[in-house]
Amino acid sequence: GAGFLGSFLCERLLEMGHSVVAFDMSNGEKIEPLLEHPKFRFVQDSILNVPTLSREIERSDIVVHFAAVADPKRYVTEPLVTLQIDLQGALNVFRLAAKNKVKVAFASTSEVYGKNPNVPWKEDDDRVLGSTHINRWCYGTAKAAGEHYCYAYHQQEGMPFVIFRFFNVYGPRLDDLGSGRVLPIFLKQCFHGDPITMHGDGLQTRSFVYVTDAVECVLKGIFEKKAEGQVFNIGSGDELSIMDLAKALKKAGGFKSPIEHVTHKKVFGDSYEDIPRRAPDVSKAKRLLGWNATTSLEDGLRQTIAYYKEQVG
Ligand code: UDP
């Protein structure tokens, strides 16, 4: 509730008149403007702490489980924490939700498709993952196991659920400037006029979706009866190479940084493998939820740049 997506979601839920509890181990920086809201409560705790988690889930109507380690660098350097939060944490949430018959909205990921070469991916498409000795795959594996648990708890204990597979969501509050996902890293380099670190040839592709678009899809999915028991891709229809992302960013911000190629091995070591192409088929969200992403990359980048500029003064 106090992370990147969660902070935007809390804001919108409050706007809609709901009572919201953000259960989050972070310091609450991203939800600071919401702290005084009469229908909002922030519980600073970890989903690994079962007694507190249990108390909160017992009195909820819907649990939106978005707590996760979702930073590729951490899959490699902290696989244990990644697995504990993303798998053990999810299990805690599901078990308590099932016991209390509370509906769960689960944040899964495009990473569950792994490196399946047949893009764009539909929700029922195959998962093609690499070897377990490559740490990168621990994240997608944990999330896919979480999805299996949703189906299992639904089938055997009647837990209602909806699953969202996020593609590359971006926008204000994503990560600290210079860390985490690709955009905050590129942006810091651009602000300083440093070279943009392009991993490999930059031809690897992603589908970038602006945060407020992604959150609107989540809201539709949470409250729409037809969405129960379903999985939805949340991405934009566009497949963009990381090289083109860098170019679009430079154009949107008027930045002059040169592009510098670095190998994945140099950045991540041996326990990493990149995903060459990643793009969703978003027709299911359109069909069942009447949703599609409407923010252009240009607008989204401009708003993201403005936010980070203000942050760093
Ligand atoms: N990337 C890059 N330079 C950076 C950081 C990331 O070229 O400084 C690439 C990364 O190798 C990947 C893509 O950008 O191909 C997206 O990376 P991100 O970490 O945002 O998440 P992913 O989509 O891989 O989960």
CSV table of C-alpha atoms and ligand atoms in Angstrom, one decimal:
chain,number,residue,atom,x,y,z
A,1,GLY,CA,0.0,0.0,0.0
A,2,ALA,CA,3.0,2.4,0.4
A,3,GLY,CA,4.9,1.3,-2.7
A,4,PHE,CA,4.8,2.5,-6.2
A,5,LEU,CA,1.6,1.0,-7.5
A,6,GLY,CA,0.1,0.8,-4.0
A,7,SER,CA,0.4,4.5,-3.3
A,8,PHE,CA,-1.5,5.4,-6.5
A,9,LEU,CA,-4.1,2.7,-5.8
A,10,CYS,CA,-4.7,3.9,-2.2
A,11,GLU,CA,-5.2,7.4,-3.6
A,12,ARG,CA,-7.8,6.3,-6.1
A,13,LEU,CA,-9.6,4.1,-3.6
A,14,LEU,CA,-9.9,6.9,-1.2
A,15,GLU,CA,-11.2,9.2,-3.9
A,16,MET,CA,-13.9,6.6,-4.6
A,17,GLY,CA,-14.9,6.7,-1.0
A,18,HIS,CA,-13.5,3.4,0.3
A,19,SER,CA,-11.7,2.8,3.6
A,20,VAL,CA,-8.1,1.8,3.0
A,21,VAL,CA,-5.5,0.2,5.2
A,22,ALA,CA,-1.9,0.2,3.7
A,23,PHE,CA,0.0,-2.7,5.2
A,24,ASP,CA,3.6,-2.0,4.2
A,25,MET,CA,7.1,-2.3,5.7
A,26,SER,CA,8.4,0.9,4.0
A,27,ASN,CA,8.6,4.2,5.8
A,28,GLY,CA,5.4,5.5,4.2
A,29,GLU,CA,7.2,8.3,2.2
A,30,LYS,CA,5.1,7.6,-0.9
A,31,ILE,CA,1.8,7.9,0.9
A,32,GLU,CA,2.6,10.9,3.1
A,33,PRO,CA,-0.2,13.0,1.6
A,34,LEU,CA,-2.7,10.4,2.5
A,35,LEU,CA,-1.8,9.9,6.2
A,36,GLU,CA,-4.2,12.5,7.5
A,37,HIS,CA,-7.2,11.2,5.5
A,38,PRO,CA,-10.0,10.0,7.9
A,39,LYS,CA,-10.6,6.8,5.9
A,40,PHE,CA,-6.9,5.8,5.7
A,41,ARG,CA,-4.7,3.9,8.0
A,42,PHE,CA,-1.0,2.9,7.6
A,43,VAL,CA,0.3,-0.2,9.3
A,44,GLN,CA,4.0,-0.3,9.1
A,45,ASP,CA,4.8,-4.0,9.2
A,46,SER,CA,5.9,-7.0,7.1
A,47,ILE,CA,3.7,-9.6,5.4
A,48,LEU,CA,6.1,-12.1,7.1
A,49,ASN,CA,4.6,-11.0,10.4
A,50,VAL,CA,1.5,-13.3,10.5
A,51,PRO,CA,-0.2,-12.1,13.7
A,52,THR,CA,-0.5,-8.5,12.6
A,53,LEU,CA,-1.3,-9.5,9.0
A,54,SER,CA,-4.0,-11.8,10.3
A,55,ARG,CA,-5.6,-9.0,12.4
A,56,GLU,CA,-5.8,-6.7,9.3
A,57,ILE,CA,-7.0,-9.4,6.8
A,58,GLU,CA,-9.8,-10.5,9.2
A,59,ARG,CA,-11.5,-7.2,9.0
A,60,SER,CA,-11.0,-6.5,5.3
A,61,ASP,CA,-13.4,-7.0,2.3
A,62,ILE,CA,-10.6,-7.2,-0.3
A,63,VAL,CA,-6.9,-7.8,0.0
A,64,VAL,CA,-4.8,-6.3,-2.7
A,65,HIS,CA,-1.5,-8.2,-2.4
A,66,PHE,CA,1.1,-6.0,-4.1
A,67,ALA,CA,4.0,-6.4,-1.6
A,68,ALA,CA,7.0,-7.8,-3.5
A,69,VAL,CA,10.6,-7.5,-4.3
A,70,ALA,CA,10.4,-6.5,-7.9
A,71,ASP,CA,13.9,-5.2,-8.8
A,72,PRO,CA,15.9,-7.5,-11.2
A,73,LYS,CA,19.2,-6.5,-9.5
A,74,ARG,CA,17.8,-7.8,-6.2
A,75,TYR,CA,16.7,-11.2,-7.7
A,76,VAL,CA,20.4,-11.7,-8.4
A,77,THR,CA,22.0,-10.3,-5.2
A,78,GLU,CA,19.2,-11.2,-2.7
A,79,PRO,CA,17.5,-14.3,-4.0
A,80,LEU,CA,16.6,-15.4,-0.4
A,81,VAL,CA,14.8,-12.2,0.4
A,82,THR,CA,13.1,-12.3,-3.0
A,83,LEU,CA,11.8,-15.8,-2.4
A,84,GLN,CA,10.8,-15.1,1.2
A,85,ILE,CA,8.7,-12.0,0.4
A,86,ASP,CA,7.4,-13.1,-3.0
A,87,LEU,CA,6.6,-16.6,-2.1
A,88,GLN,CA,6.3,-17.0,1.7
A,89,GLY,CA,4.7,-13.6,2.0
A,90,ALA,CA,2.2,-14.4,-0.7
A,91,LEU,CA,1.4,-17.7,1.0
A,92,ASN,CA,0.7,-15.9,4.3
A,93,VAL,CA,-1.7,-13.6,2.6
A,94,PHE,CA,-3.5,-16.3,0.7
A,95,ARG,CA,-3.8,-18.6,3.7
A,96,LEU,CA,-5.4,-15.9,5.9
A,97,ALA,CA,-7.6,-14.6,3.1
A,98,ALA,CA,-8.9,-18.1,2.4
A,99,LYS,CA,-9.6,-18.7,6.1
A,100,ASN,CA,-11.6,-15.4,6.2
A,101,LYS,CA,-13.1,-15.9,2.7
A,102,VAL,CA,-11.7,-12.5,1.7
A,103,LYS,CA,-11.1,-11.8,-2.0
A,104,VAL,CA,-7.5,-11.4,-3.1
A,105,ALA,CA,-6.2,-9.3,-5.9
A,106,PHE,CA,-2.7,-10.6,-6.6
A,107,ALA,CA,0.1,-8.7,-8.4
A,108,SER,CA,1.8,-11.1,-10.6
A,109,THR,CA,4.1,-10.3,-13.5
A,110,SER,CA,4.9,-10.5,-17.2
A,111,GLU,CA,8.0,-12.3,-15.9
A,112,VAL,CA,6.0,-15.6,-15.6
A,113,TYR,CA,6.1,-15.9,-19.4
A,114,GLY,CA,9.9,-15.8,-19.1
A,115,LYS,CA,11.6,-15.8,-22.5
A,116,ASN,CA,8.7,-17.4,-24.5
A,117,PRO,CA,9.7,-16.2,-28.0
A,118,ASN,CA,6.2,-16.0,-29.3
A,119,VAL,CA,5.1,-12.5,-28.4
A,120,PRO,CA,2.6,-10.9,-27.9
A,121,TRP,CA,1.6,-13.2,-25.0
A,122,LYS,CA,-1.9,-14.1,-24.2
A,123,GLU,CA,-2.8,-15.0,-20.6
A,124,ASP,CA,-2.9,-18.7,-21.3
A,125,ASP,CA,0.4,-18.9,-23.2
A,126,ASP,CA,3.3,-21.1,-22.1
A,127,ARG,CA,5.9,-20.2,-19.6
A,128,VAL,CA,9.5,-20.6,-20.8
A,129,LEU,CA,12.0,-20.1,-18.0
A,130,GLY,CA,15.7,-20.6,-17.7
A,131,SER,CA,17.7,-22.8,-15.4
A,132,THR,CA,17.3,-22.6,-11.6
A,133,HIS,CA,20.9,-21.8,-11.3
A,134,ILE,CA,20.2,-18.4,-12.8
A,135,ASN,CA,18.9,-16.4,-9.9
A,136,ARG,CA,16.9,-14.1,-12.2
A,137,TRP,CA,14.2,-16.7,-12.6
A,138,CYS,CA,13.4,-17.0,-8.9
A,139,TYR,CA,11.1,-14.0,-9.1
A,140,GLY,CA,9.0,-15.2,-12.0
A,141,THR,CA,9.0,-18.7,-10.4
A,142,ALA,CA,7.7,-17.3,-7.0
A,143,LYS,CA,5.0,-15.3,-8.7
A,144,ALA,CA,3.9,-18.2,-10.9
A,145,ALA,CA,3.7,-20.4,-7.7
A,146,GLY,CA,1.6,-17.6,-6.2
A,147,GLU,CA,-0.8,-17.8,-9.1
A,148,HIS,CA,-1.0,-21.6,-8.7
A,149,TYR,CA,-1.9,-21.0,-5.0
A,150,CYS,CA,-4.6,-18.6,-6.0
A,151,TYR,CA,-6.2,-21.3,-8.2
A,152,ALA,CA,-5.7,-24.0,-5.5
A,153,TYR,CA,-7.2,-21.9,-2.6
A,154,HIS,CA,-10.1,-21.0,-4.9
A,155,GLN,CA,-10.8,-24.6,-5.8
A,156,GLN,CA,-10.4,-26.2,-2.4
A,157,GLU,CA,-11.2,-23.4,0.0
A,158,GLY,CA,-13.4,-21.0,-2.0
A,159,MET,CA,-11.0,-18.0,-1.9
A,160,PRO,CA,-12.1,-15.5,-4.6
A,161,PHE,CA,-9.3,-14.0,-6.6
A,162,VAL,CA,-8.2,-11.9,-9.5
A,163,ILE,CA,-4.6,-11.9,-10.9
A,164,PHE,CA,-2.8,-9.0,-12.7
A,165,ARG,CA,0.3,-9.6,-14.7
A,166,PHE,CA,2.0,-6.3,-14.8
A,167,PHE,CA,4.3,-5.5,-17.7
A,168,ASN,CA,6.8,-2.6,-17.3
A,169,VAL,CA,4.8,-0.1,-15.3
A,170,TYR,CA,6.5,3.3,-14.9
A,171,GLY,CA,5.8,6.8,-13.6
A,172,PRO,CA,6.4,9.0,-10.6
A,173,ARG,CA,7.5,7.3,-7.4
A,174,LEU,CA,8.8,4.2,-9.2
A,175,ASP,CA,12.2,3.8,-7.6
A,176,ASP,CA,14.8,6.1,-6.1
A,177,LEU,CA,16.5,8.1,-8.8
A,178,GLY,CA,19.5,6.1,-10.1
A,179,SER,CA,18.3,2.7,-8.8
A,180,GLY,CA,15.8,-0.1,-9.5
A,181,ARG,CA,14.1,-0.3,-12.8
A,182,VAL,CA,15.5,1.1,-16.1
A,183,LEU,CA,13.8,4.5,-16.2
A,184,PRO,CA,15.0,5.9,-12.8
A,185,ILE,CA,18.5,4.6,-13.8
A,186,PHE,CA,18.4,6.3,-17.2
A,187,LEU,CA,16.9,9.5,-15.8
A,188,LYS,CA,19.6,10.0,-13.2
A,189,GLN,CA,22.2,9.6,-16.0
A,190,CYS,CA,20.3,12.1,-18.2
A,191,PHE,CA,20.0,14.7,-15.4
A,192,HIS,CA,23.8,14.5,-14.8
A,193,GLY,CA,24.7,14.4,-18.5
A,194,ASP,CA,26.4,11.0,-17.9
A,195,PRO,CA,26.3,8.2,-20.5
A,196,ILE,CA,23.1,6.1,-20.6
A,197,THR,CA,24.1,2.6,-19.7
A,198,MET,CA,22.5,0.4,-22.4
A,199,HIS,CA,22.7,-3.3,-21.5
A,200,GLY,CA,23.7,-5.3,-24.5
A,201,ASP,CA,22.6,-4.0,-27.9
A,202,GLY,CA,19.5,-2.4,-26.6
A,203,LEU,CA,17.3,-4.3,-29.0
A,204,GLN,CA,15.6,-6.2,-26.1
A,205,THR,CA,11.9,-5.1,-25.9
A,206,ARG,CA,9.4,-4.2,-23.2
A,207,SER,CA,5.8,-2.9,-23.0
A,208,PHE,CA,5.8,0.3,-20.9
A,209,VAL,CA,2.5,1.2,-19.3
A,210,TYR,CA,1.9,4.4,-17.3
A,211,VAL,CA,1.1,3.9,-13.7
A,212,THR,CA,-2.3,5.6,-13.6
A,213,ASP,CA,-3.4,3.5,-16.6
A,214,ALA,CA,-2.3,0.4,-14.8
A,215,VAL,CA,-4.2,1.4,-11.6
A,216,GLU,CA,-7.4,2.0,-13.5
A,217,CYS,CA,-7.2,-1.6,-14.8
A,218,VAL,CA,-6.7,-2.9,-11.3
A,219,LEU,CA,-9.7,-0.9,-10.0
A,220,LYS,CA,-11.9,-2.4,-12.8
A,221,GLY,CA,-10.5,-5.9,-12.0
A,222,ILE,CA,-11.1,-5.6,-8.3
A,223,PHE,CA,-14.7,-4.6,-8.5
A,224,GLU,CA,-15.9,-6.4,-11.6
A,225,LYS,CA,-17.6,-9.7,-10.9
A,226,LYS,CA,-16.7,-11.1,-14.3
A,227,ALA,CA,-13.0,-10.7,-13.4
A,228,GLU,CA,-13.2,-13.2,-10.5
A,229,GLY,CA,-10.9,-16.2,-11.1
A,230,GLN,CA,-9.3,-14.5,-14.1
A,231,VAL,CA,-5.8,-13.4,-15.0
A,232,PHE,CA,-5.1,-10.2,-16.9
A,233,ASN,CA,-2.1,-8.8,-18.7
A,234,ILE,CA,-1.6,-5.1,-17.9
A,235,GLY,CA,0.6,-3.5,-20.4
A,236,SER,CA,0.4,-1.1,-23.4
A,237,GLY,CA,-0.2,-2.5,-26.8
A,238,ASP,CA,3.3,-1.2,-27.9
A,239,GLU,CA,6.5,-3.2,-27.9
A,240,LEU,CA,9.4,-0.9,-27.5
A,241,SER,CA,13.2,-1.6,-27.6
A,242,ILE,CA,15.2,-0.2,-24.7
A,243,MET,CA,17.2,1.7,-27.3
A,244,ASP,CA,14.0,3.4,-28.5
A,245,LEU,CA,13.1,4.1,-24.9
A,246,ALA,CA,16.4,5.9,-24.3
A,247,LYS,CA,15.8,7.9,-27.5
A,248,ALA,CA,12.2,8.8,-26.4
A,249,LEU,CA,13.5,9.9,-23.0
A,250,LYS,CA,16.2,12.1,-24.4
A,251,LYS,CA,13.7,13.7,-26.7
A,252,ALA,CA,11.0,14.2,-24.0
A,253,GLY,CA,13.5,15.8,-21.6
A,254,GLY,CA,15.8,17.5,-24.1
A,255,PHE,CA,18.7,15.5,-22.7
A,256,LYS,CA,22.1,15.2,-24.4
A,257,SER,CA,23.5,12.1,-22.7
A,258,PRO,CA,25.4,9.7,-25.1
A,259,ILE,CA,24.6,6.0,-25.1
A,260,GLU,CA,27.2,3.6,-23.7
A,261,HIS,CA,26.8,-0.1,-24.2
A,262,VAL,CA,27.7,-2.4,-21.3
A,263,THR,CA,27.4,-6.2,-21.1
A,264,HIS,CA,24.8,-7.8,-18.8
A,265,LYS,CA,27.6,-9.9,-17.4
A,266,LYS,CA,29.4,-6.8,-16.3
A,267,VAL,CA,26.4,-5.4,-14.5
A,268,PHE,CA,24.8,-8.6,-13.1
A,269,GLY,CA,27.5,-11.2,-13.1
A,270,ASP,CA,26.8,-14.8,-14.1
A,271,SER,CA,23.4,-15.3,-12.4
A,272,TYR,CA,21.4,-13.2,-14.8
A,273,GLU,CA,19.8,-13.7,-18.2
A,274,ASP,CA,17.9,-11.0,-20.0
A,275,ILE,CA,14.5,-11.4,-21.6
A,276,PRO,CA,14.9,-10.6,-25.4
A,277,ARG,CA,11.3,-9.7,-26.2
A,278,ARG,CA,8.4,-9.0,-23.9
A,279,ALA,CA,5.0,-7.8,-25.1
A,280,PRO,CA,1.4,-8.5,-24.0
A,281,ASP,CA,-1.8,-9.2,-25.8
A,282,VAL,CA,-4.1,-7.0,-23.8
A,283,SER,CA,-7.3,-7.9,-25.6
A,284,LYS,CA,-8.7,-9.8,-22.6
A,285,ALA,CA,-8.6,-6.7,-20.3
A,286,LYS,CA,-10.3,-4.8,-23.1
A,287,ARG,CA,-13.0,-7.4,-23.6
A,288,LEU,CA,-13.8,-8.2,-20.0
A,289,LEU,CA,-13.0,-4.9,-18.3
A,290,GLY,CA,-13.4,-2.4,-21.1
A,291,TRP,CA,-9.8,-1.2,-20.3
A,292,ASN,CA,-6.9,-0.2,-22.4
A,293,ALA,CA,-3.9,2.1,-21.7
A,294,THR,CA,-4.5,5.6,-23.0
A,295,THR,CA,-1.4,7.6,-21.9
A,296,SER,CA,1.1,8.0,-24.7
A,297,LEU,CA,4.8,7.2,-24.0
A,298,GLU,CA,5.6,10.9,-24.6
A,299,ASP,CA,3.1,12.2,-22.0
A,300,GLY,CA,4.0,9.5,-19.5
A,301,LEU,CA,7.7,10.3,-19.8
A,302,ARG,CA,7.1,14.0,-19.5
A,303,GLN,CA,5.2,13.5,-16.3
A,304,THR,CA,7.8,11.1,-14.9
A,305,ILE,CA,10.6,13.5,-15.7
A,306,ALA,CA,8.7,16.4,-14.1
A,307,TYR,CA,8.3,14.4,-10.9
A,308,TYR,CA,11.9,13.4,-10.6
A,309,LYS,CA,13.1,16.9,-11.5
A,310,GLU,CA,11.1,18.3,-8.6
A,311,GLN,CA,12.4,15.5,-6.3
A,312,VAL,CA,16.0,16.5,-6.9
A,313,GLY,CA,15.3,20.2,-7.1
B,1,UDP,N1,18.5,-1.9,-18.7
B,1,UDP,C1,19.5,-1.2,-19.4
B,1,UDP,N2,20.3,-0.3,-18.7
B,1,UDP,C2,20.1,-0.1,-17.4
B,1,UDP,C3,19.0,-0.8,-16.7
B,1,UDP,C4,18.2,-1.7,-17.4
B,1,UDP,O1,19.7,-1.4,-20.6
B,1,UDP,O2,20.8,0.7,-16.8
B,1,UDP,C5,17.7,-2.9,-19.5
B,1,UDP,C6,17.6,-4.3,-18.8
B,1,UDP,O3,18.7,-5.0,-19.2
B,1,UDP,C7,16.3,-4.8,-19.4
B,1,UDP,C8,15.4,-3.6,-19.6
B,1,UDP,O4,16.3,-2.4,-19.5
B,1,UDP,O5,16.6,-5.4,-20.7
B,1,UDP,C9,14.4,-3.4,-18.5
B,1,UDP,O6,15.0,-3.6,-17.3
B,1,UDP,P1,14.3,-3.4,-15.9
B,1,UDP,O7,15.3,-3.5,-14.9
B,1,UDP,O8,13.5,-2.1,-15.8
B,1,UDP,O9,13.2,-4.6,-15.7
B,1,UDP,P2,12.9,-5.9,-16.5
B,1,UDP,O10,11.9,-5.5,-17.6
B,1,UDP,O11,14.1,-6.6,-17.0
B,1,UDP,O12,12.2,-6.7,-15.4
